Short mmCIF file of C-alpha atoms and ligand atoms in Angstrom, two decimals:
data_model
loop_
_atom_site.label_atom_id
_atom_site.label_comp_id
_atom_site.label_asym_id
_atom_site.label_seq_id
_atom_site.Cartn_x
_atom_site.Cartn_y
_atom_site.Cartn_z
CA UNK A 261 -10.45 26.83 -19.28
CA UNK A 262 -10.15 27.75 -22.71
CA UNK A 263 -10.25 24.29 -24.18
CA UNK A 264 -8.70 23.88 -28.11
CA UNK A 265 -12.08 23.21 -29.72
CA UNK A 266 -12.88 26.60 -28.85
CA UNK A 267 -9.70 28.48 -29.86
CA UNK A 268 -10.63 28.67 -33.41
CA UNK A 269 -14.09 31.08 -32.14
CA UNK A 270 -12.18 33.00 -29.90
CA UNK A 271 -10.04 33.48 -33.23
CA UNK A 272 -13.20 35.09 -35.26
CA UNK A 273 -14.18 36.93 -31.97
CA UNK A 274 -10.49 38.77 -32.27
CA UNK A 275 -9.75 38.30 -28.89
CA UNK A 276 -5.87 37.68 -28.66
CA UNK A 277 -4.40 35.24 -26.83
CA UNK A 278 -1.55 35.16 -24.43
CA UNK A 279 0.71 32.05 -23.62
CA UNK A 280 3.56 32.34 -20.82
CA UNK A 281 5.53 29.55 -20.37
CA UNK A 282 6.37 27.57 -17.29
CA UNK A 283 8.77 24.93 -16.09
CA UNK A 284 8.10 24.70 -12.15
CA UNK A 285 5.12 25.28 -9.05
CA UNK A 286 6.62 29.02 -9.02
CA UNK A 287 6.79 29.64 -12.14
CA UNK A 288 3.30 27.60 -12.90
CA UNK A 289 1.81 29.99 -9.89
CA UNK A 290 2.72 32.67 -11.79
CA UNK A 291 1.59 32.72 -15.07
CA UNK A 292 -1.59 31.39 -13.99
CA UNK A 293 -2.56 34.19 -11.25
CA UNK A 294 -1.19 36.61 -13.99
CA UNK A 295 -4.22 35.46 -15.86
CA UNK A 296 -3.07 33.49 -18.99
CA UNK A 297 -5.35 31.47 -21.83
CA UNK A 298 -2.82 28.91 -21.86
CA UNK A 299 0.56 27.84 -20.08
CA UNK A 300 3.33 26.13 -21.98
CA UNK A 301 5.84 23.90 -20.42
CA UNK A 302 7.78 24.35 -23.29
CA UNK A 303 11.33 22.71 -23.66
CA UNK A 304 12.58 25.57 -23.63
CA UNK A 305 12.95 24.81 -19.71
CA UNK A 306 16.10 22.39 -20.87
CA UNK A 307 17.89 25.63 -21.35
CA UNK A 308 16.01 27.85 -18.80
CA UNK A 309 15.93 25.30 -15.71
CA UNK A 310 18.24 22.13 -16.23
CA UNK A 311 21.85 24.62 -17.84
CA UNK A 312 21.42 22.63 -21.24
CA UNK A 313 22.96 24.76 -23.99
CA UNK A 314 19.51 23.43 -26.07
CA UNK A 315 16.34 21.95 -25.70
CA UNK A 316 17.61 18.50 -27.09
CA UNK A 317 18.68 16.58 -24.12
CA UNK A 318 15.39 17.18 -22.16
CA UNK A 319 13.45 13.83 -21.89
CA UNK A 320 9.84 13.30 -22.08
CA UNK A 321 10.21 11.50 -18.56
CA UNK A 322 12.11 15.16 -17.19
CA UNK A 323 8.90 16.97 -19.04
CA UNK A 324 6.02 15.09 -17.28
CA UNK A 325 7.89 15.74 -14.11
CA UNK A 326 8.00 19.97 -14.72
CA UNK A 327 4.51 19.29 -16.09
CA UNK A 328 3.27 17.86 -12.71
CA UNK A 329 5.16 20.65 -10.62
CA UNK A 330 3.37 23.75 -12.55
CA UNK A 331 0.09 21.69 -12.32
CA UNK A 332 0.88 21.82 -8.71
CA UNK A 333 1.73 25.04 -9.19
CA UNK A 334 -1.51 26.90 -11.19
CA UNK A 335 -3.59 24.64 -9.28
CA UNK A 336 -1.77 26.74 -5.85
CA UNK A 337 -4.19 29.97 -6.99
CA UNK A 338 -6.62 28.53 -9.21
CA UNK A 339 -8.12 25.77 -7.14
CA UNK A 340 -11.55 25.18 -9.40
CA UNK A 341 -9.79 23.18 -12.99
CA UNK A 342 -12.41 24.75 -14.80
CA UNK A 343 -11.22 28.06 -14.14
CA UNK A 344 -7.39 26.92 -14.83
CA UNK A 345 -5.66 27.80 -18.17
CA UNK A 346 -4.56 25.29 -20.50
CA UNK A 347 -1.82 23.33 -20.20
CA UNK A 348 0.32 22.27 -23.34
CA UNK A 349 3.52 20.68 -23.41
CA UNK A 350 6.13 20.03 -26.06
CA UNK A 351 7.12 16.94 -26.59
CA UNK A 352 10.84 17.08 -26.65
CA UNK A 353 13.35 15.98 -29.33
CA UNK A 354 13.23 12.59 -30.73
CA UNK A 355 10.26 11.54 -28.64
CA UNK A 356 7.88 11.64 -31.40
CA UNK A 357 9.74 11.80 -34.53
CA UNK A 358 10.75 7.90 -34.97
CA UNK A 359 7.45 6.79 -35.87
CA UNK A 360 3.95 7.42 -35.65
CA UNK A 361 3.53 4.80 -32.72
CA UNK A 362 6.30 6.63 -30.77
CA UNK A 363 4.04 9.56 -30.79
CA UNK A 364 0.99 8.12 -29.97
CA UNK A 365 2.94 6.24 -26.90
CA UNK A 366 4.80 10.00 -26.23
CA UNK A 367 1.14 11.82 -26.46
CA UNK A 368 -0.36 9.12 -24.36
CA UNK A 369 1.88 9.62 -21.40
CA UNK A 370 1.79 12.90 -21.12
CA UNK A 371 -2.38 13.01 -21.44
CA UNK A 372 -2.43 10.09 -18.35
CA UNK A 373 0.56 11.24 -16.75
CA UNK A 374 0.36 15.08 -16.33
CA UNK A 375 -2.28 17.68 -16.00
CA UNK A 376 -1.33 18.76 -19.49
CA UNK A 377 -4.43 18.61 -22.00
CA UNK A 378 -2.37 19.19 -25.06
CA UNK A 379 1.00 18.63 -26.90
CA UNK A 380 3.12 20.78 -29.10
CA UNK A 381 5.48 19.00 -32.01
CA UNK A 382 8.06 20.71 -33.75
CA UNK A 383 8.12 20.36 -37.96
CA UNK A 384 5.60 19.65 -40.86
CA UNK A 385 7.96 17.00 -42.46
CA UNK A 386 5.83 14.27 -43.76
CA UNK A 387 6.07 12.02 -41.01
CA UNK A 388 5.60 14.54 -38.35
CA UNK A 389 2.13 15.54 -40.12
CA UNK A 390 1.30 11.58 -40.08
CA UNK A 391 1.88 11.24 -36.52
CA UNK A 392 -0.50 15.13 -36.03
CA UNK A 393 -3.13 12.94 -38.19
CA UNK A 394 -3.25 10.63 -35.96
CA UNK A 395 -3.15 11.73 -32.77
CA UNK A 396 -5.75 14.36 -33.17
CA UNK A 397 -8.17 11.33 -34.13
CA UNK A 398 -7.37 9.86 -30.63
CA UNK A 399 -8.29 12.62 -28.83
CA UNK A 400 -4.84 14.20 -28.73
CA UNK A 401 -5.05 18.07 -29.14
CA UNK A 402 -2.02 19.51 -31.08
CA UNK A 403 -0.25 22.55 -31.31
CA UNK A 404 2.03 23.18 -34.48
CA UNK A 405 5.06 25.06 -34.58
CA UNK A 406 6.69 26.97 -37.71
CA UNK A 407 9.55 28.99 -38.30
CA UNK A 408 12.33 29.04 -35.93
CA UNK A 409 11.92 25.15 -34.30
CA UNK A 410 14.48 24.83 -31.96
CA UNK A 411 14.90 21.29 -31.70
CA UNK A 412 16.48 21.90 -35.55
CA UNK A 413 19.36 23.96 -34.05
CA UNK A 414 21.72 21.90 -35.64
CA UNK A 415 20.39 22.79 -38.94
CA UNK A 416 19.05 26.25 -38.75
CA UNK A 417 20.87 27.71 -35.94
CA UNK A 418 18.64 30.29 -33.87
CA UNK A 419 18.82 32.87 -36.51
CA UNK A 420 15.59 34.35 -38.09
CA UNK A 421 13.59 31.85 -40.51
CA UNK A 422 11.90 31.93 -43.88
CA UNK A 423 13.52 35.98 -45.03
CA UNK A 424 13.12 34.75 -48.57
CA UNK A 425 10.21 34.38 -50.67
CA UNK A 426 11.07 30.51 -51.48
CA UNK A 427 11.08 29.97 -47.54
CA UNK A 428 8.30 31.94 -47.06
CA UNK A 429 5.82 29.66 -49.55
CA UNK A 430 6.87 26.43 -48.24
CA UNK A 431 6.23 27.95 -44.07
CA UNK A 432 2.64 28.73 -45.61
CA UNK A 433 2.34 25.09 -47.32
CA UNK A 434 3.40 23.70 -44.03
CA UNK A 435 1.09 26.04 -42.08
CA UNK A 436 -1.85 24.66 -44.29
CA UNK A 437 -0.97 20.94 -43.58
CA UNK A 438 -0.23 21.74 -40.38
CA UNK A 439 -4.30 22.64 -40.27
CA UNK A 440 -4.85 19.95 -42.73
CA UNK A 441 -3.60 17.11 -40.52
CA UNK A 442 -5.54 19.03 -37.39
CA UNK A 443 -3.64 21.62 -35.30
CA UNK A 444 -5.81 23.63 -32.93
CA UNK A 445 -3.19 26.48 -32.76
CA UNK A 446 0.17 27.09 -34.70
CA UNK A 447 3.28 28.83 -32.99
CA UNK A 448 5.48 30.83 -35.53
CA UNK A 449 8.81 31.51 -34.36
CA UNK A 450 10.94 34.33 -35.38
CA UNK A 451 9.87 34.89 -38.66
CA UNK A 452 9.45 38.30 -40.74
CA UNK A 453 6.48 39.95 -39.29
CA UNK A 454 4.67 40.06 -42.78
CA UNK A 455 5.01 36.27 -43.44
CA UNK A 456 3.51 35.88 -39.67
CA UNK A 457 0.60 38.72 -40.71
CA UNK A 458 0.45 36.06 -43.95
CA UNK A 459 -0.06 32.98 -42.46
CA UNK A 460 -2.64 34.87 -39.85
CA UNK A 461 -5.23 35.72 -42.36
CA UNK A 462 -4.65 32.37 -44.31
CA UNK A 463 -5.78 30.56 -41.17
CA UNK A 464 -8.88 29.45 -39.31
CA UNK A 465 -7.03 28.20 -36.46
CA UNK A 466 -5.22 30.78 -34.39
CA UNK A 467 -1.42 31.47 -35.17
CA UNK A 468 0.80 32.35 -31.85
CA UNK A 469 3.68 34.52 -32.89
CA UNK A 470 6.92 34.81 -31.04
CA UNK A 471 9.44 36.97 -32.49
CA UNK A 472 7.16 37.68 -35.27
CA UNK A 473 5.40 41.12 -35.21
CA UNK A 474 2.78 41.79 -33.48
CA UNK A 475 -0.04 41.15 -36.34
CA UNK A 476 -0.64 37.37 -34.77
CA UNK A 477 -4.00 35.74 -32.96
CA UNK A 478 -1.69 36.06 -29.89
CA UNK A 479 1.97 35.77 -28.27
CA UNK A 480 3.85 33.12 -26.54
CA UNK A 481 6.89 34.11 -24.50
CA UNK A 482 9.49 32.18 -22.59
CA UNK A 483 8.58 33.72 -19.07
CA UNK A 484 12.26 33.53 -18.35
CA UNK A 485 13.00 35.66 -20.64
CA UNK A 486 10.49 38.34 -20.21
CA UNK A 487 11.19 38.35 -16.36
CA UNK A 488 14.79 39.06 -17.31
CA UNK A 489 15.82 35.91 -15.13
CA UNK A 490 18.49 34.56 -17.64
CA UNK A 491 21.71 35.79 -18.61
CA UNK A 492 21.44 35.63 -22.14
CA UNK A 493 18.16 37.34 -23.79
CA UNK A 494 16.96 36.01 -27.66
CA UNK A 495 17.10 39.12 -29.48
CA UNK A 496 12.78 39.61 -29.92
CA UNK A 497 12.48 39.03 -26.35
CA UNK A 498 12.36 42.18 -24.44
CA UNK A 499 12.70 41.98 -20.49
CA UNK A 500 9.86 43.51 -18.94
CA UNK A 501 11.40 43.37 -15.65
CA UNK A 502 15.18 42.67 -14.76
CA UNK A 503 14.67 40.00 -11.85
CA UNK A 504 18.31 38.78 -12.39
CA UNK A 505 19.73 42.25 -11.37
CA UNK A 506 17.60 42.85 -8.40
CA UNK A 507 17.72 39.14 -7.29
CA UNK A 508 22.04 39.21 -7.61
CA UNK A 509 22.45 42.53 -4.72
CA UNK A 510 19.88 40.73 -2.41
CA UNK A 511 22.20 37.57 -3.05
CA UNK A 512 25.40 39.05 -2.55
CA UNK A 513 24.17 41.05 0.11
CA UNK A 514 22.86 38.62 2.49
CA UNK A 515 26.15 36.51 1.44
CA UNK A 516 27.88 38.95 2.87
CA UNK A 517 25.94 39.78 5.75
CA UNK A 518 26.53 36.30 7.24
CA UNK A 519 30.36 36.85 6.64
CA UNK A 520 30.67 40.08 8.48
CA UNK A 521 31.31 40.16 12.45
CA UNK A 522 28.18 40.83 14.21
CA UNK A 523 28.05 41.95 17.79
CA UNK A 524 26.61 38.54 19.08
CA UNK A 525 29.27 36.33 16.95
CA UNK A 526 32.14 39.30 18.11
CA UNK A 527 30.77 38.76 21.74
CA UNK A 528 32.47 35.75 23.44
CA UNK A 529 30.38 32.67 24.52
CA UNK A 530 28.34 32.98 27.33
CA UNK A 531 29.97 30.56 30.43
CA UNK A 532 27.45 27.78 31.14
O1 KIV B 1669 9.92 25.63 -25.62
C1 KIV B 1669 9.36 26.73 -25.64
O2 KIV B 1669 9.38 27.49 -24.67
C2 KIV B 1669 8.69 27.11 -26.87
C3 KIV B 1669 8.34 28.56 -27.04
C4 KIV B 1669 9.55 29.29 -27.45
C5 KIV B 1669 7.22 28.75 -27.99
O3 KIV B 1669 8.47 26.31 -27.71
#
């Protein structure tokens, strides 16, 4: 396992990372036999496995249980822990940003409660870097995550972040605090490739891009989306595979299969 005290080396080697996300045993199973540094059980699964329209009604009680089934899930092909990729999850909206406490008590749970051996926040507002502070000096391990933060939907929408030069200054301030205050990794989220490129060589710690060029320490990508399993794609998220479209004929046709007459249904019942 790649653990995040050794991220920042495996930044100056220039090895890049890759981060799938995951949201159930399959989907866990996966990612991990596909041979990724690090699986996130992203919120993201609110939309992709629970039909929310956005990550904010997920709870952190929903998230531990996801978190438990891809634990069951990587552990499935990767039986030896030290030989299992990371596994961070996000904590989801409003479980962390009330206080620093909440948090701590958020962070806790998921460290004692799930395989998970990290957490990803959302932000760099003032209180959100308070609550980083302290839970890296408890032991907590924390991702950051720039740019396009979905859990601000209601603000920002999902359309690209930071395409002006004001935006782009305070994303690199928030990048450094993010550091500052103790983030192993950073996410940046559909940004303009050259502010991603930016914040890349400003950093120590590695910077994870996701619809933001391809001039990152590494990639995250909603598995869903790169499997083509969803109906709707985000607009940086090429499908590598359609799954959707060969998983609908197979549907349909075996739907249909049971409907039509077959000889031994058409065939009257044998007399006892
Ligand atoms: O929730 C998620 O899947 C994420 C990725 C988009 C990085 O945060």
């Amino acid at each position: 396992m790649l653990r995040p005290g050794d991220w920042m080396s495996r930044k100056q080697e220039g090895a890049p990372l890759a981060l799938l996300t995951a949201w159930d045993a399959l989907s866990g199973s996966w990612v991990a036999e596909a041979g990724v540094d690090a699986v996130l059980v992203g919120d993201s699964l609110a939309m992709v496995a629970l039909g929310h329209a956005t990550t904010l009604p997920v709870t952190l009680d929903e998230m531990l249980h996801h978190c438990r089934a891809v634990g069951r899930g990587v552990a499935s092909v990767i039986p030896d822990p030290a030989a299992q990729p990371l596994l961070i999850l996000d904590l989801p909206f409003l479980s962390y940003q009330c206080s620093t406490e909440q948090a701590l008590a958020a962070a806790g749970r998921v460290l004692k409660e799930s395989p998970a051996a990290a957490v990803k926040l959302e932000g760099a507002e003032p209180e959100t870097l308070a609550a980083i502070d302290r839970l890296v000096r408890s032991g907590v391990p924390v991702m950051g995550h720039l740019g396009l933060t979905p859990q601000s939907v209601h603000q920002l929408g999902y359309r690209r972040q930071a395409t002006d030069p004001v935006a782009q200054e305070r994303v690199l301030r928030q990048a450094e605090a993010l550091r500052q205050a103790g983030c192993f990794a950073l996410v940046i989220e559909h940004v303009p490739a050259d502010l991603a490129q930016r914040l890349q060589q400003l950093l120590p710690i590695p910077v994870i891009g996701i619809g933001a060029g391809d001039r990152c320490d590494g990639q995250v990508l909603v598995t869903a989306d790169l499997l083509g399993l969803t109906p709707r794609q985000p607009p940086f998220a090429q499908a590598r595979v359609n799954l959707r479209a060969q998983a609908l004929p197979a549907l349909r046709q075996w739907v249909e299969s049971q409907r039509a007459p077959t000889s031994a249904a058409a065939s009257p019942a044998p007399h006892c």
